[in-house]
Amino acid sequence: MHTLSETRPDAVPGDGQPPSAVDDARPESRFAVPGFDAVARLAAQALHVPLVALVLSDGRAYWYTAGADDPTRPSDILATAYLEAARSHTAEVVLDTGDDARFRPAPPVPHPASAPVRFFASEPVRTLTGQQVGALCVMDHAPRSALAEHERVALRDAAALAGAGVVLRSYLGRTDPVTQLPHRSAFFEDLRTHLRDDTNHAWLVAIEVASVARFNAFVRAMGHAYADELMRVVAARVQQWMTPDMHLYQVSVTRLAIVLPQTHGEPTPARLDELVARLRHPFDCLNIPLTLRPGIGLLQVDARELRGGDPLRRVMSASHAAQRNAPGWARYEQTQDEHHRQQFFLVTELAAAITERAELDLHYQPRIDLDSGRCVALEALLRWHHPTLGEVQPGEFIGLAEQAGLMRALTEWVFDHGMAQLATWRADGLDIRLSLNVSSADFDAELVARLQVLMSRHGIDPHLLELEFTESTLMQHCDATRRHLAAICALGTTVAIDDFGIGYSNLASLRQMPASSLKIDQSLVRGIDKSHADAAIVRSVSALARDLGFRVVIEGVESESVHNVVLAMACDEVQGFHISRPLPARDVPGWLRSYAAAPLPPRHRTSS
Ligand code: C2E
Ligand code: MG
Ligand code: MG
């Protein structure tokens, strides 16, 4: 006969929570591990012990007592040794527990009258994929002098069978094998039961424990056992916050969800703040301190929404968004959700565009040297022509590509196509340089090697290229950046600071970067023909940058009047719609020819 003890070992606070509404209705079947009785009986016979227990890592335990007729009440306190065994990766044999303090707190035997345990042996129980879920323990009231090899083998075999039973339970019994929480299909099943009455509603609270990337990093660095334990300790903390009418589920590897019945009402902001605070408090996971930045999402759901939509996806979109906001929790909002879906769509489409579709293109915008009046360079600007979305602007997809880890592939594409085009033009006799934009996501030690490979593939002299880095990129990681830039400059390629003036860095700190040009952002330039103050800012920034040794490029010269104001400033180059919009490659040679025939007049410097 066996029964389940809902023990409350200290390490698992908040345990004993009914795992689901359906489970509440059938308490006796709550945690049944298929085949446990048979496995326990075999183990008891093979090892000649009267007691067998299956202790799960979260402290719950099944007991088997040979010869007992009735289900017996377990002890409320699980001796430390059982919990240690359940979490230990190795087998343990204690031939005589007499001197072992771990066995003292209370006899583990399922009825108070039993004698103390004197012999104890345990074997880890693992799922088929090797995740440890607990231990199979065998006990006797008399000490032993040895454990024979065939007995050890029998215990190992029984533990393997028990592991298969736990896995089976996770399919049949709706629980996650690691946290022993009911899983996603149980979540939907229970929600459907709860919302059977069309007038009912419920509240969902989703908890994104860590981003998938961060969670994978835990697994890579610390192993699966650590990640499993992390989910267990997080679940335990969530359970401490919960009230008895709430139900907790593990809905994916890194996410938990709570269902709150209608009668509970909407959780107040103060309660959600409290949950966030609990989860932001450092965890002690296998004696390693860890701080998480979880996201909590909140959604009200009724029967119609359950039938027609996907409430779990929606509440998770809120929890995902909440990971990046200050309070750490957020109500579901449709506009934000649609924005996310659109972004996701863009990212997947962009990935396909980079690798397999001919939707990307480069346009080229001329840069004019003010002293000679010549077009000295072209800036390559990425264009994406999507079959249904039409023209997608770089402002919409560059940031997304950075977040989605697509930027390196995108930059590779830009460098490759830009250099191929430059090689063609130069072979056709066009004396022109090319500037290429580089994102902060590209900025690592490999950048120089990637550049070199492409330059040699296309036969491009490094002096013909300039790389543009935004001011914010350069200020993000100063030391490493300086080293990488120095390596680029050593090749002979020049470096420009792009979009200068929209960040908060000062010129003196930028001067430490080995950059030769500084491009003043169009937002500063736009109004200089109408506002003396705007003109004064651009004039003094240009003069100062010049004094510091930068070649100054004024971006966003849209009109003749802006151009005239710029001509009177201490700067070297202009770029903007007034001279030319970015051009498709096929239009560049024609534009260069007609510009050479009628260039902007060179000007005399008014200051230096
Ligand atoms: P950026 O590098 O500062 O490029 C200049 C942007 O200003 C371009 O926008 C260009 O079309 C626009 N522009 C040029 N002259 C004028 C003007 O007179 N008036 C106005 N209003 N705008 C002007 P675009 O092509 O939309 O690119 C926006 C930004 O996206 C770029 O700013 C750059 O930061 C980024 N980007 C574009 N292509 C690439 C790329 O291949 N790689 C990377 N990493 N970033 C890129
Ligand atoms: Mg640029
Ligand atoms: Mg710019």
XYZ file of C-alpha atoms and ligand atoms in Angstrom:
656
model
C 0.000 0.000 0.000
C 1.245 3.434 -0.641
C 0.257 6.936 0.028
C 1.676 10.286 -0.791
C 3.117 12.491 1.809
C 2.786 16.177 1.153
C 5.765 16.820 3.298
C 6.920 20.341 3.914
C 10.680 20.273 4.072
C 12.166 23.707 4.760
C 13.777 23.837 1.367
C 10.436 23.758 -0.365
C 8.321 26.484 1.219
C 4.829 26.871 -0.031
C 4.634 23.277 -1.071
C 1.379 21.474 -0.583
C -0.440 23.852 -2.870
C -3.094 21.929 -4.773
C -1.586 21.796 -8.226
C -4.766 22.184 -10.211
C -8.513 22.474 -10.020
C -9.026 19.044 -11.478
C -6.582 17.581 -9.029
C -8.616 19.109 -6.233
C -11.561 17.042 -7.330
C -9.634 13.750 -7.226
C -7.102 14.100 -4.448
C -6.267 10.401 -4.319
C -5.061 10.431 -7.920
C -3.180 13.668 -7.546
C 0.360 12.457 -7.683
C 0.023 8.807 -8.611
C 3.179 7.513 -10.247
C 2.113 4.691 -12.561
C 3.613 1.413 -11.522
C 5.080 2.673 -8.247
C 3.413 -0.070 -6.181
C 4.878 -2.797 -8.377
C 8.342 -1.227 -8.461
C 8.324 -0.739 -4.689
C 7.201 -4.314 -4.092
C 9.982 -5.666 -6.311
C 12.573 -3.473 -4.602
C 11.325 -4.513 -1.152
C 11.598 -8.192 -2.079
C 14.973 -7.956 -3.819
C 16.586 -5.988 -1.004
C 14.624 -7.581 1.829
C 13.445 -4.259 3.227
C 10.051 -3.372 4.675
C 10.095 0.273 3.537
C 10.508 1.883 0.140
C 10.049 5.545 -0.697
C 10.131 7.536 -3.877
C 11.181 11.054 -2.851
C 10.856 13.741 -5.518
C 13.286 16.624 -5.677
C 10.667 19.085 -4.445
C 10.188 17.089 -1.255
C 7.052 15.161 -2.093
C 7.279 11.459 -1.368
C 5.516 8.139 -1.935
C 5.777 5.457 0.716
C 5.468 1.731 0.418
C 5.232 -0.403 3.519
C 5.493 -4.134 2.981
C 2.523 -5.948 4.420
C 0.536 -2.861 5.437
C -3.123 -3.193 4.610
C -4.272 0.358 4.918
C -2.921 3.500 3.446
C -0.990 5.020 6.290
C -0.419 8.627 7.193
C 3.098 9.756 6.544
C 5.162 11.769 8.879
C 4.782 15.480 8.308
C 8.468 16.176 8.491
C 10.745 14.603 5.974
C 14.145 13.911 7.443
C 16.909 15.853 5.744
C 18.566 12.709 4.455
C 15.638 11.979 2.143
C 15.694 15.408 0.585
C 19.476 15.269 0.214
C 19.174 11.884 -1.463
C 16.479 13.206 -3.794
C 18.787 15.966 -4.946
C 22.092 14.130 -4.876
C 23.479 12.877 -8.150
C 24.976 9.783 -6.582
C 23.720 6.707 -4.811
C 24.064 6.597 -1.041
C 24.280 3.685 1.385
C 24.061 4.201 5.169
C 24.485 0.776 6.739
C 23.730 2.090 10.226
C 21.941 5.388 10.658
C 22.538 5.328 14.403
C 25.124 8.088 14.327
C 23.663 10.057 11.477
C 21.966 13.278 12.608
C 20.186 13.645 9.306
C 17.809 10.832 10.258
C 16.895 12.187 13.650
C 14.079 14.720 13.206
C 11.314 12.150 12.838
C 10.934 8.572 11.767
C 10.044 8.577 8.080
C 7.896 5.564 8.512
C 4.319 6.043 7.477
C 2.862 5.370 10.880
C 3.979 6.878 14.146
C 4.306 3.579 15.973
C 7.049 2.314 13.675
C 10.543 1.769 14.835
C 13.297 4.130 13.679
C 15.134 3.459 10.468
C 18.620 1.957 10.919
C 19.517 1.047 7.337
C 19.119 3.415 4.401
C 20.137 3.275 0.727
C 19.162 5.527 -2.135
C 19.575 5.661 -5.893
C 18.916 8.754 -8.066
C 15.783 8.619 -10.210
C 16.178 10.144 -13.629
C 13.916 10.729 -16.577
C 14.764 9.149 -19.918
C 16.646 12.304 -20.901
C 18.782 12.130 -17.774
C 17.109 14.861 -15.731
C 17.176 13.990 -12.081
C 13.731 14.088 -10.508
C 14.328 12.448 -7.125
C 15.586 9.279 -5.501
C 14.312 5.807 -4.724
C 15.054 5.033 -1.064
C 14.978 1.667 0.668
C 14.968 1.333 4.471
C 15.066 -1.230 7.202
C 14.604 -1.091 10.971
C 17.790 -3.080 11.545
C 21.291 -1.963 10.639
C 23.247 -3.952 8.049
C 26.845 -4.927 7.650
C 26.940 -4.761 3.842
C 24.903 -4.225 0.711
C 25.519 -6.988 -1.820
C 26.277 -6.197 -5.439
C 23.089 -7.894 -6.689
C 21.125 -5.716 -4.227
C 22.765 -2.561 -5.560
C 21.875 -3.649 -9.108
C 18.279 -4.338 -8.049
C 18.020 -0.875 -6.499
C 19.435 0.734 -9.664
C 16.957 -1.164 -11.839
C 14.054 -0.228 -9.600
C 15.129 3.440 -9.706
C 15.217 3.290 -13.519
C 11.676 1.872 -13.554
C 10.504 4.546 -11.125
C 12.021 7.207 -13.448
C 10.017 5.809 -16.341
C 6.925 5.995 -14.119
C 7.551 9.664 -13.329
C 7.881 10.419 -17.030
C 4.724 8.482 -17.748
C 2.982 10.499 -15.091
C 4.037 13.706 -16.793
C 2.183 12.518 -19.896
C -0.803 10.982 -18.148
C -0.851 13.009 -15.011
C -0.277 16.420 -16.526
C 2.779 17.363 -14.530
C 6.141 18.715 -15.535
C 8.790 16.144 -14.584
C 11.192 18.777 -13.230
C 9.034 21.103 -11.160
C 6.214 18.594 -10.696
C 3.841 21.424 -11.538
C 0.935 20.794 -13.889
C 1.972 21.733 -17.396
C 0.510 23.575 -20.355
C -2.163 21.115 -21.423
C -3.350 20.971 -17.804
C -3.460 24.758 -17.806
C -5.820 24.812 -20.782
C -7.857 21.898 -19.489
C -8.399 23.619 -16.148
C -9.121 26.963 -17.748
C -11.752 25.360 -19.970
C -13.314 23.729 -16.928
C -13.307 27.007 -15.065
C -14.779 28.965 -17.967
C -17.409 26.357 -18.859
C -19.997 28.852 -17.762
C -19.923 31.582 -20.393
C -20.443 34.302 -17.812
C -17.295 33.359 -15.915
C -13.945 34.968 -16.329
C -10.516 34.390 -14.831
C -7.278 36.272 -14.397
C -4.036 34.981 -15.795
C -0.656 35.941 -14.413
C 2.282 34.851 -16.576
C 5.824 34.839 -15.239
C 8.735 34.945 -17.636
C 11.516 33.730 -15.378
C 14.352 34.615 -17.743
C 14.710 35.207 -21.437
C 15.321 32.012 -23.389
C 18.777 33.301 -24.321
C 19.676 33.890 -20.670
C 18.228 30.554 -19.614
C 20.261 28.789 -22.290
C 23.298 30.637 -21.008
C 22.597 29.207 -17.494
C 22.368 25.726 -18.987
C 25.587 26.185 -20.967
C 27.476 27.548 -17.983
C 26.003 25.537 -15.106
C 24.318 22.494 -16.630
C 20.751 21.243 -16.716
C 20.633 20.400 -13.028
C 21.178 24.074 -12.187
C 18.512 25.266 -14.610
C 16.058 22.663 -13.263
C 16.741 23.720 -9.707
C 16.299 27.353 -10.686
C 12.785 26.694 -11.964
C 11.994 24.832 -8.759
C 13.155 27.613 -6.450
C 11.357 30.230 -8.513
C 8.148 28.174 -8.432
C 8.510 27.851 -4.668
C 8.769 31.630 -4.279
C 5.764 32.190 -6.479
C 3.822 29.717 -4.353
C 4.689 31.695 -1.232
C 3.017 34.705 -2.820
C -0.072 32.792 -3.925
C -3.339 32.481 -2.034
C -5.055 29.075 -1.810
C -7.526 29.822 -4.592
C -4.750 30.336 -7.160
C -3.276 27.558 -9.308
C 0.253 27.444 -10.665
C 1.361 25.814 -13.935
C 4.626 25.389 -15.773
C 3.656 26.457 -19.273
C 7.076 26.293 -20.932
C 10.670 25.663 -19.948
C 11.179 29.227 -18.709
C 7.625 30.308 -17.951
C 5.077 29.818 -15.221
C 1.440 30.864 -15.247
C -1.088 31.328 -12.471
C -4.853 31.076 -12.899
C -6.892 33.229 -10.539
C -10.617 32.477 -10.441
C -13.185 35.205 -10.973
C -13.943 35.255 -7.253
C -10.395 36.341 -6.538
C -10.747 39.550 -8.505
C -8.009 41.386 -10.335
C -4.691 41.355 -8.465
C -3.907 44.879 -7.303
C -0.803 46.761 -8.462
C 0.540 46.480 -4.912
C 0.226 42.668 -5.016
C 1.946 42.490 -8.394
C 4.702 44.795 -7.135
C 5.132 42.379 -4.246
C 5.488 39.406 -6.601
C 8.051 41.279 -8.694
C 9.990 42.265 -5.555
C 10.058 38.647 -4.362
C 11.357 37.412 -7.687
C 13.922 40.174 -8.065
C 15.351 39.315 -4.672
C 18.530 37.228 -5.185
C 18.046 33.457 -5.330
C 20.323 30.922 -3.798
C 20.371 28.192 -6.404
C 22.603 25.218 -5.483
C 24.601 27.608 -3.295
C 25.212 30.001 -6.172
C 23.585 33.415 -5.793
C 21.604 34.563 -8.786
C 19.533 37.646 -9.518
C 16.765 37.488 -12.087
C 14.919 40.169 -13.973
C 11.592 38.434 -14.505
C 8.582 39.842 -16.344
C 5.016 39.445 -15.079
C 2.026 39.737 -17.432
C -1.628 40.111 -16.490
C -4.679 39.293 -18.609
C -8.382 38.859 -17.982
C -9.831 35.978 -19.956
C -13.385 34.767 -20.577
C -14.857 31.764 -22.382
C -15.153 33.557 -25.710
C -11.494 34.584 -25.646
C -10.462 31.097 -24.651
C -12.288 29.638 -27.653
C -11.336 32.267 -30.173
C -7.852 33.334 -29.174
C -4.749 32.198 -27.460
C -4.805 33.744 -23.976
C -1.497 32.148 -23.004
C 0.316 33.698 -25.936
C -1.251 37.052 -25.150
C -0.444 37.090 -21.449
C 3.080 35.990 -22.308
C 3.460 38.903 -24.688
C 2.694 41.142 -21.689
C 5.184 39.323 -19.451
C 7.800 39.549 -22.163
C 7.271 43.304 -22.488
C 7.343 43.661 -18.691
C 10.854 42.250 -18.510
C 12.104 45.487 -19.957
C 9.960 47.944 -17.978
C 10.705 49.391 -14.572
C 7.769 47.958 -12.564
C 8.484 44.455 -13.924
C 4.796 43.745 -14.583
C 2.369 44.825 -17.273
C -1.255 44.364 -18.254
C -1.833 42.894 -21.676
C -2.280 45.607 -24.292
C -3.504 44.875 -27.745
C -1.584 47.629 -29.535
C 1.672 46.534 -27.981
C 0.893 42.920 -28.847
C 0.224 43.819 -32.469
C 3.451 45.771 -32.537
C 5.323 42.700 -31.250
C 3.689 40.441 -33.798
C 4.551 42.852 -36.567
C 8.141 42.975 -35.339
C 8.313 39.214 -35.154
C 6.949 38.990 -38.672
C 9.542 41.501 -39.838
C 12.371 39.600 -38.179
C 11.434 36.274 -39.743
C 10.929 37.933 -43.104
C 14.252 39.736 -42.786
C 16.057 36.496 -41.985
C 14.613 34.998 -45.170
C 15.450 38.140 -47.142
C 19.095 37.940 -46.101
C 19.579 34.290 -46.824
C 17.322 33.309 -49.666
C 15.446 36.134 -51.314
C 16.503 38.952 -53.602
C 14.703 41.696 -51.687
C 17.680 43.609 -50.322
C 19.375 46.308 -52.278
C 21.895 49.076 -51.683
C 21.352 52.679 -52.613
C 24.244 55.091 -52.756
C 24.278 58.707 -51.626
C 27.042 61.062 -52.859
C 29.352 62.903 -50.457
C 30.752 66.161 -51.864
C 34.082 67.678 -50.921
C 33.525 71.404 -50.442
C 37.059 72.497 -51.342
C 37.186 70.754 -54.704
C 33.455 70.533 -55.350
C 34.033 66.871 -56.321
C 32.020 63.839 -55.331
C 34.597 61.944 -53.300
C 32.570 59.122 -51.837
C 29.252 57.309 -51.827
C 27.503 56.118 -48.696
C 25.900 52.696 -49.106
C 22.411 52.649 -47.569
C 20.408 49.474 -47.232
C 16.987 49.131 -48.854
C 14.462 46.335 -48.347
C 11.683 45.847 -50.889
C 9.249 43.430 -49.275
C 6.740 41.742 -51.638
C 3.688 42.635 -49.513
C 4.892 45.281 -47.057
C 6.527 47.375 -49.781
C 9.568 49.506 -48.919
C 10.700 48.865 -45.341
C 12.945 51.654 -44.050
C 16.294 50.902 -42.373
C 15.017 52.820 -39.343
C 12.376 50.078 -38.958
C 14.519 46.999 -39.418
C 18.125 47.777 -38.400
C 17.270 47.949 -34.677
C 15.217 44.751 -34.949
C 18.025 42.971 -36.743
C 20.339 43.996 -33.912
C 17.991 42.595 -31.269
C 17.317 39.406 -33.209
C 20.986 38.630 -33.781
C 20.686 39.114 -37.537
C 22.968 42.107 -37.779
C 26.175 40.265 -38.538
C 24.571 38.460 -41.463
C 23.058 41.731 -42.650
C 26.354 43.598 -42.437
C 28.062 40.741 -44.233
C 25.520 41.116 -47.021
C 26.031 44.916 -47.171
C 29.829 44.686 -47.152
C 29.857 41.946 -49.766
C 27.473 43.670 -52.196
C 28.880 47.162 -51.551
C 32.453 46.046 -52.226
C 31.438 44.059 -55.314
C 29.725 47.177 -56.666
C 32.687 49.406 -55.828
C 35.031 47.004 -57.617
C 32.808 47.146 -60.726
C 32.678 50.952 -60.715
C 36.399 51.314 -60.218
C 37.042 48.842 -63.030
C 34.845 51.123 -65.145
C 37.114 54.049 -64.285
C 35.070 55.798 -61.596
C 37.429 57.320 -59.029
C 35.245 56.977 -55.965
C 35.404 55.727 -52.364
C 32.659 53.941 -50.455
C 31.404 54.457 -46.927
C 29.659 51.611 -45.125
C 27.556 51.744 -41.973
C 28.481 49.409 -39.141
C 26.211 48.588 -36.227
C 27.266 48.137 -32.621
C 26.282 44.468 -32.968
C 29.145 44.043 -35.471
C 31.697 45.464 -33.172
C 33.967 42.679 -32.088
C 37.435 41.372 -32.682
C 36.267 39.483 -35.769
C 35.205 42.602 -37.621
C 38.691 43.291 -38.943
C 39.134 39.718 -40.151
C 35.723 39.775 -41.855
C 36.642 43.031 -43.574
C 39.954 41.687 -44.786
C 38.391 38.555 -46.246
C 35.852 40.588 -48.223
C 38.372 43.206 -49.348
C 40.637 40.554 -50.761
C 37.698 38.670 -52.319
C 36.701 41.790 -54.244
C 40.217 43.192 -54.740
C 39.412 46.371 -52.822
C 42.215 48.571 -51.504
C 41.430 49.301 -47.801
C 42.005 53.030 -48.429
C 38.913 53.067 -50.605
C 36.626 52.338 -47.685
C 35.338 54.343 -44.758
C 33.367 52.713 -41.959
C 30.665 54.760 -40.217
C 29.968 54.041 -36.566
C 27.301 55.949 -34.672
C 28.333 58.085 -31.772
C 26.377 55.840 -29.389
C 28.170 52.707 -30.644
C 31.523 54.281 -30.001
C 30.589 55.376 -26.510
C 29.047 52.005 -25.574
C 32.182 49.987 -25.116
C 35.071 52.371 -25.106
C 38.156 50.260 -24.500
C 37.444 47.348 -26.811
C 36.088 49.765 -29.395
C 39.267 51.769 -29.420
C 41.307 48.619 -30.015
C 39.096 47.423 -32.881
C 39.091 50.870 -34.469
C 42.868 51.066 -34.243
C 43.075 47.716 -36.050
C 40.770 49.000 -38.789
C 42.812 52.187 -39.175
C 46.000 50.124 -39.339
C 44.607 48.511 -42.495
C 44.279 51.977 -44.039
C 40.482 52.128 -43.881
C 39.174 55.370 -42.366
C 36.587 55.653 -39.622
C 33.735 58.155 -39.369
C 31.609 59.041 -36.357
C 28.049 59.028 -37.685
C 24.986 60.929 -36.429
C 27.049 63.138 -34.165
C 24.980 65.470 -31.987
C 22.064 63.228 -31.023
C 23.888 61.554 -28.149
C 25.335 63.152 -25.087
C 28.983 62.439 -25.516
C 31.450 65.241 -25.656
C 33.908 65.763 -28.415
C 36.902 65.459 -26.149
C 35.963 61.858 -25.239
C 35.295 61.028 -28.884
C 38.661 62.436 -29.794
C 40.227 59.469 -28.069
C 38.714 57.302 -30.794
C 40.941 56.891 -33.831
C 38.265 58.322 -36.149
C 39.111 60.719 -38.932
C 35.681 62.075 -39.914
C 32.746 63.332 -37.928
C 29.301 63.477 -39.507
C 26.994 66.048 -37.921
C 23.488 64.618 -37.698
C 20.752 65.937 -39.935
C 18.512 66.751 -36.966
C 20.957 69.521 -35.991
C 21.345 70.713 -39.563
C 17.717 70.840 -40.669
C 16.846 74.284 -39.293
C 20.105 76.169 -39.717
C 18.743 78.330 -42.550
C 15.906 79.559 -40.321
C 17.321 79.625 -36.818
C 20.425 81.571 -35.831
C 20.728 79.456 -32.721
C 20.717 76.187 -34.728
C 23.256 77.643 -37.122
C 25.423 78.784 -34.206
C 25.408 75.262 -32.721
C 26.425 73.581 -35.978
C 28.993 76.287 -36.678
C 30.687 75.914 -33.293
C 30.537 72.098 -33.274
C 32.107 72.034 -36.752
C 34.822 74.486 -35.761
C 35.612 72.585 -32.589
C 35.645 69.228 -34.390
C 37.939 70.690 -37.037
C 40.262 72.008 -34.337
C 40.370 68.542 -32.843
C 41.520 67.230 -36.205
C 38.305 65.697 -37.577
C 37.206 66.000 -41.138
C 33.666 67.417 -40.737
C 30.770 66.142 -42.849
C 27.394 67.917 -42.679
C 24.529 65.451 -43.217
C 20.955 66.219 -44.226
C 21.575 69.194 -46.470
C 18.083 69.265 -47.914
C 17.841 72.661 -49.567
C 19.850 75.327 -51.261
C 19.361 77.707 -48.343
C 20.786 75.150 -45.874
C 23.616 74.512 -48.302
C 24.434 78.232 -48.436
C 24.609 78.470 -44.649
C 26.879 75.391 -44.592
C 29.195 76.909 -47.184
C 30.075 79.642 -44.733
C 31.065 77.124 -42.039
C 34.276 75.371 -41.173
C 33.446 71.990 -42.659
C 34.780 69.681 -45.343
C 31.965 67.700 -46.900
C 28.223 67.824 -47.439
C 25.680 65.101 -48.023
C 21.931 65.472 -48.473
C 18.871 65.488 -50.694
C 19.856 68.881 -52.080
C 22.834 67.263 -53.768
C 21.250 63.892 -54.384
C 18.941 61.396 -52.768
C 20.397 57.919 -52.276
C 20.505 56.380 -55.783
C 20.064 52.830 -57.051
C 23.408 51.467 -58.278
C 22.428 51.608 -61.941
C 21.833 55.413 -61.702
C 25.163 56.205 -60.027
C 27.487 56.366 -63.092
C 25.046 58.660 -64.937
C 24.652 60.885 -61.906
C 28.432 61.100 -61.406
C 28.936 62.033 -65.070
C 26.333 64.777 -65.047
C 27.542 66.065 -61.675
C 31.144 66.195 -62.960
C 29.880 68.270 -65.883
C 28.189 70.778 -63.563
C 29.578 70.412 -60.027
C 28.780 72.601 -57.087
C 31.297 75.426 -57.136
C 34.285 74.899 -54.805
C 34.346 77.411 -52.043
C 37.027 79.301 -50.223
C 37.192 78.566 -46.585
C 35.932 81.362 -44.414
C 37.538 79.931 -41.337
C 39.766 77.029 -40.497
P 22.792 57.361 -41.672
O 23.944 56.444 -41.796
O 22.991 58.608 -40.920
O 22.337 57.663 -43.160
C 21.806 58.875 -43.587
C 20.330 58.800 -43.609
O 19.805 60.088 -43.851
C 19.796 57.920 -44.730
O 18.566 57.406 -44.306
C 19.553 58.933 -45.829
O 18.599 58.523 -46.775
C 19.051 60.087 -45.019
N 19.281 61.364 -45.663
C 20.296 61.722 -46.454
N 20.185 63.013 -46.834
C 19.070 63.482 -46.256
C 18.406 64.751 -46.271
O 18.830 65.715 -46.882
N 17.259 64.863 -45.554
C 16.754 63.822 -44.844
N 15.636 64.009 -44.167
N 17.344 62.605 -44.801
C 18.502 62.446 -45.511
P 18.220 55.887 -44.447
O 18.768 55.333 -45.706
O 16.779 55.748 -44.159
O 19.045 55.227 -43.271
C 18.775 55.539 -41.956
C 19.820 54.974 -41.063
O 19.788 53.559 -41.091
C 21.242 55.332 -41.481
O 21.553 56.619 -41.017
C 22.027 54.260 -40.813
O 22.240 54.565 -39.449
C 21.094 53.087 -40.903
N 21.511 52.254 -42.042
C 21.197 52.346 -43.345
N 21.815 51.391 -44.051
C 22.569 50.678 -43.173
C 23.454 49.558 -43.276
O 23.733 49.022 -44.347
N 24.035 49.120 -42.134
C 23.791 49.709 -40.925
N 24.405 49.214 -39.839
N 22.980 50.766 -40.783
C 22.373 51.242 -41.912
Mg 25.818 56.678 -42.093
Mg 24.046 59.780 -40.122
